[in-house]
Amino acid sequence: MPERARVEAFIAAVVSGDHVGAIRDFYTEGASMQENLGEPRRGREALMAHEAKALARLERMHTHPPRALVVDGDRVVVHWVFDAIGKDGSARRLEELAIQRWEGDRIAEERFFYDTATSWREVEAPADGKSAS
């Protein structure tokens, strides 16, 4: 079961933009991630490579501070909002719930839930380099 401070440190790493480092520092070696009902991706190295590849397609990813956080034993739920800023300056937003199972102070399983009909909807691209609203 994670300490709340450990979960908050994970969130701070993600919000800072260090998505790959957050996987390295906060996931178990055999961790898995699953998008909605998709096939899970498995293994920390594979998760890091997938994240790095996804981020390389973008100019940047802005992660908003979570809208909600629940820590209940070894289960954590985070309400994330991400703005993906494309190399062409376009911006798309994803809102998702991440449901995690922690083993001690690391994430062993994570499953993302989002509405595929509204995921990655277009938002106004920020003119000042900050997050889209």
mmCIF file of C-alpha atoms in Angstrom:
data_model
loop_
_atom_site.group_PDB
_atom_site.id
_atom_site.type_symbol
_atom_site.label_atom_id
_atom_site.label_comp_id
_atom_site.label_asym_id
_atom_site.label_seq_id
_atom_site.Cartn_x
_atom_site.Cartn_y
_atom_site.Cartn_z
ATOM 1 C CA MET A 1 0.000 0.000 0.000
ATOM 2 C CA PRO A 2 1.544 3.331 -1.012
ATOM 3 C CA GLU A 3 1.939 6.257 1.331
ATOM 4 C CA ARG A 4 -0.031 9.264 0.104
ATOM 5 C CA ALA A 5 3.226 11.251 -0.135
ATOM 6 C CA ARG A 6 4.586 8.642 -2.567
ATOM 7 C CA VAL A 7 1.461 8.925 -4.745
ATOM 8 C CA GLU A 8 1.777 12.716 -4.663
ATOM 9 C CA ALA A 9 5.449 12.431 -5.707
ATOM 10 C CA PHE A 10 4.354 10.300 -8.679
ATOM 11 C CA ILE A 11 1.740 12.894 -9.629
ATOM 12 C CA ALA A 12 4.309 15.696 -9.355
ATOM 13 C CA ALA A 13 6.635 13.823 -11.726
ATOM 14 C CA VAL A 14 3.875 13.414 -14.308
ATOM 15 C CA VAL A 15 2.656 17.015 -13.982
ATOM 16 C CA SER A 16 6.263 18.213 -14.419
ATOM 17 C CA GLY A 17 6.281 16.521 -17.831
ATOM 18 C CA ASP A 18 8.647 13.677 -16.929
ATOM 19 C CA HIS A 19 6.294 10.941 -18.110
ATOM 20 C CA VAL A 20 9.020 8.434 -18.996
ATOM 21 C CA GLY A 21 10.892 9.126 -15.755
ATOM 22 C CA ALA A 22 7.670 8.627 -13.803
ATOM 23 C CA ILE A 23 7.336 5.154 -15.308
ATOM 24 C CA ARG A 24 10.988 4.398 -14.509
ATOM 25 C CA ASP A 25 10.750 5.630 -10.923
ATOM 26 C CA PHE A 26 7.228 4.589 -9.895
ATOM 27 C CA TYR A 27 6.327 1.353 -11.732
ATOM 28 C CA THR A 28 7.315 -2.231 -10.985
ATOM 29 C CA GLU A 29 9.554 -4.045 -13.447
ATOM 30 C CA GLY A 30 6.604 -6.175 -14.626
ATOM 31 C CA ALA A 31 4.004 -3.380 -14.584
ATOM 32 C CA SER A 32 1.158 -3.268 -17.072
ATOM 33 C CA MET A 33 -0.905 -0.466 -18.638
ATOM 34 C CA GLN A 34 -4.206 -0.943 -20.416
ATOM 35 C CA GLU A 35 -6.244 1.503 -22.519
ATOM 36 C CA ASN A 36 -9.990 0.976 -21.929
ATOM 37 C CA LEU A 37 -10.621 -2.602 -23.131
ATOM 38 C CA GLY A 38 -7.390 -2.856 -25.166
ATOM 39 C CA GLU A 39 -4.699 -5.461 -24.710
ATOM 40 C CA PRO A 40 -2.399 -4.512 -21.811
ATOM 41 C CA ARG A 41 1.174 -3.410 -22.488
ATOM 42 C CA ARG A 42 3.555 -5.202 -20.134
ATOM 43 C CA GLY A 43 6.981 -4.564 -18.662
ATOM 44 C CA ARG A 44 8.444 -1.290 -17.437
ATOM 45 C CA GLU A 45 10.958 -1.042 -20.300
ATOM 46 C CA ALA A 46 8.194 -1.541 -22.877
ATOM 47 C CA LEU A 47 5.997 1.021 -21.108
ATOM 48 C CA MET A 48 8.828 3.560 -21.143
ATOM 49 C CA ALA A 49 9.548 2.939 -24.845
ATOM 50 C CA HIS A 50 5.846 3.294 -25.746
ATOM 51 C CA GLU A 51 5.572 6.565 -23.812
ATOM 52 C CA ALA A 52 8.756 7.983 -25.348
ATOM 53 C CA LYS A 53 7.534 7.115 -28.858
ATOM 54 C CA ALA A 54 4.146 8.752 -28.231
ATOM 55 C CA LEU A 55 5.755 11.908 -26.837
ATOM 56 C CA ALA A 56 8.222 12.124 -29.752
ATOM 57 C CA ARG A 57 5.282 12.671 -32.112
ATOM 58 C CA LEU A 58 4.355 15.860 -30.222
ATOM 59 C CA GLU A 59 5.825 19.281 -29.694
ATOM 60 C CA ARG A 60 4.960 18.788 -26.019
ATOM 61 C CA MET A 61 2.465 17.288 -23.604
ATOM 62 C CA HIS A 62 0.984 19.465 -20.909
ATOM 63 C CA THR A 63 -0.388 17.571 -17.910
ATOM 64 C CA HIS A 64 -2.811 19.466 -15.713
ATOM 65 C CA PRO A 65 -2.783 18.801 -11.961
ATOM 66 C CA PRO A 66 -5.321 16.036 -11.285
ATOM 67 C CA ARG A 67 -8.932 17.066 -10.892
ATOM 68 C CA ALA A 68 -9.402 14.276 -8.335
ATOM 69 C CA LEU A 69 -7.244 11.776 -6.467
ATOM 70 C CA VAL A 70 -8.417 8.811 -4.413
ATOM 71 C CA VAL A 71 -6.041 6.608 -2.412
ATOM 72 C CA ASP A 72 -7.712 3.548 -0.887
ATOM 73 C CA GLY A 73 -5.351 0.835 0.306
ATOM 74 C CA ASP A 74 -3.384 -0.447 -2.682
ATOM 75 C CA ARG A 75 -5.801 1.232 -5.147
ATOM 76 C CA VAL A 76 -5.345 4.739 -6.506
ATOM 77 C CA VAL A 77 -7.611 6.610 -8.920
ATOM 78 C CA VAL A 78 -6.395 9.747 -10.696
ATOM 79 C CA HIS A 79 -8.541 12.029 -12.868
ATOM 80 C CA TRP A 80 -6.025 13.273 -15.436
ATOM 81 C CA VAL A 81 -6.360 15.972 -18.096
ATOM 82 C CA PHE A 82 -3.695 16.059 -20.821
ATOM 83 C CA ASP A 83 -3.184 18.602 -23.599
ATOM 84 C CA ALA A 84 -1.163 17.214 -26.502
ATOM 85 C CA ILE A 85 0.418 20.033 -28.498
ATOM 86 C CA GLY A 86 1.278 18.859 -31.996
ATOM 87 C CA LYS A 87 4.300 19.911 -34.001
ATOM 88 C CA ASP A 88 1.880 21.956 -36.142
ATOM 89 C CA GLY A 89 0.692 23.871 -33.053
ATOM 90 C CA SER A 90 -2.674 22.146 -32.818
ATOM 91 C CA ALA A 91 -3.867 21.087 -29.391
ATOM 92 C CA ARG A 92 -5.965 18.098 -28.369
ATOM 93 C CA ARG A 93 -7.254 17.235 -24.911
ATOM 94 C CA LEU A 94 -7.784 13.899 -23.204
ATOM 95 C CA GLU A 95 -9.613 13.454 -19.904
ATOM 96 C CA GLU A 96 -9.224 10.046 -18.336
ATOM 97 C CA LEU A 97 -9.465 8.113 -15.123
ATOM 98 C CA ALA A 98 -6.414 6.040 -14.301
ATOM 99 C CA ILE A 99 -7.084 3.175 -11.919
ATOM 100 C CA GLN A 100 -3.895 1.824 -10.408
ATOM 101 C CA ARG A 101 -2.970 -1.125 -8.230
ATOM 102 C CA TRP A 102 0.161 -0.474 -6.226
ATOM 103 C CA GLU A 103 2.565 -3.049 -4.799
ATOM 104 C CA GLY A 104 4.280 -1.285 -1.940
ATOM 105 C CA ASP A 105 5.540 2.027 -3.305
ATOM 106 C CA ARG A 106 5.270 1.164 -7.028
ATOM 107 C CA ILE A 107 2.471 0.805 -9.559
ATOM 108 C CA ALA A 108 1.958 -2.783 -10.719
ATOM 109 C CA GLU A 109 -1.169 -2.346 -12.865
ATOM 110 C CA GLU A 110 -2.786 0.685 -14.432
ATOM 111 C CA ARG A 111 -5.900 0.877 -16.541
ATOM 112 C CA PHE A 112 -7.106 4.010 -18.294
ATOM 113 C CA PHE A 113 -10.783 4.763 -18.879
ATOM 114 C CA TYR A 114 -11.924 7.508 -21.240
ATOM 115 C CA ASP A 115 -14.755 8.183 -23.650
ATOM 116 C CA THR A 116 -13.421 7.334 -27.107
ATOM 117 C CA ALA A 117 -16.071 9.558 -28.738
ATOM 118 C CA THR A 118 -14.670 12.680 -27.064
ATOM 119 C CA SER A 119 -11.058 11.683 -26.406
ATOM 120 C CA TRP A 120 -8.390 13.914 -27.855
ATOM 121 C CA ARG A 121 -10.892 16.612 -28.734
ATOM 122 C CA GLU A 122 -9.500 19.770 -30.251
ATOM 123 C CA VAL A 123 -8.931 22.711 -27.965
ATOM 124 C CA GLU A 124 -7.478 26.111 -28.701
ATOM 125 C CA ALA A 125 -3.720 25.927 -29.010
ATOM 126 C CA PRO A 126 -1.977 28.162 -26.500
ATOM 127 C CA ALA A 127 -0.274 31.187 -27.981
ATOM 128 C CA ASP A 128 2.049 31.717 -25.001
ATOM 129 C CA GLY A 129 3.457 28.189 -24.664
ATOM 130 C CA LYS A 130 1.240 27.404 -21.692
ATOM 131 C CA SER A 131 -1.603 24.950 -21.464
ATOM 132 C CA ALA A 132 -4.713 25.237 -23.572
ATOM 133 C CA SER A 133 -7.822 26.079 -21.518
#
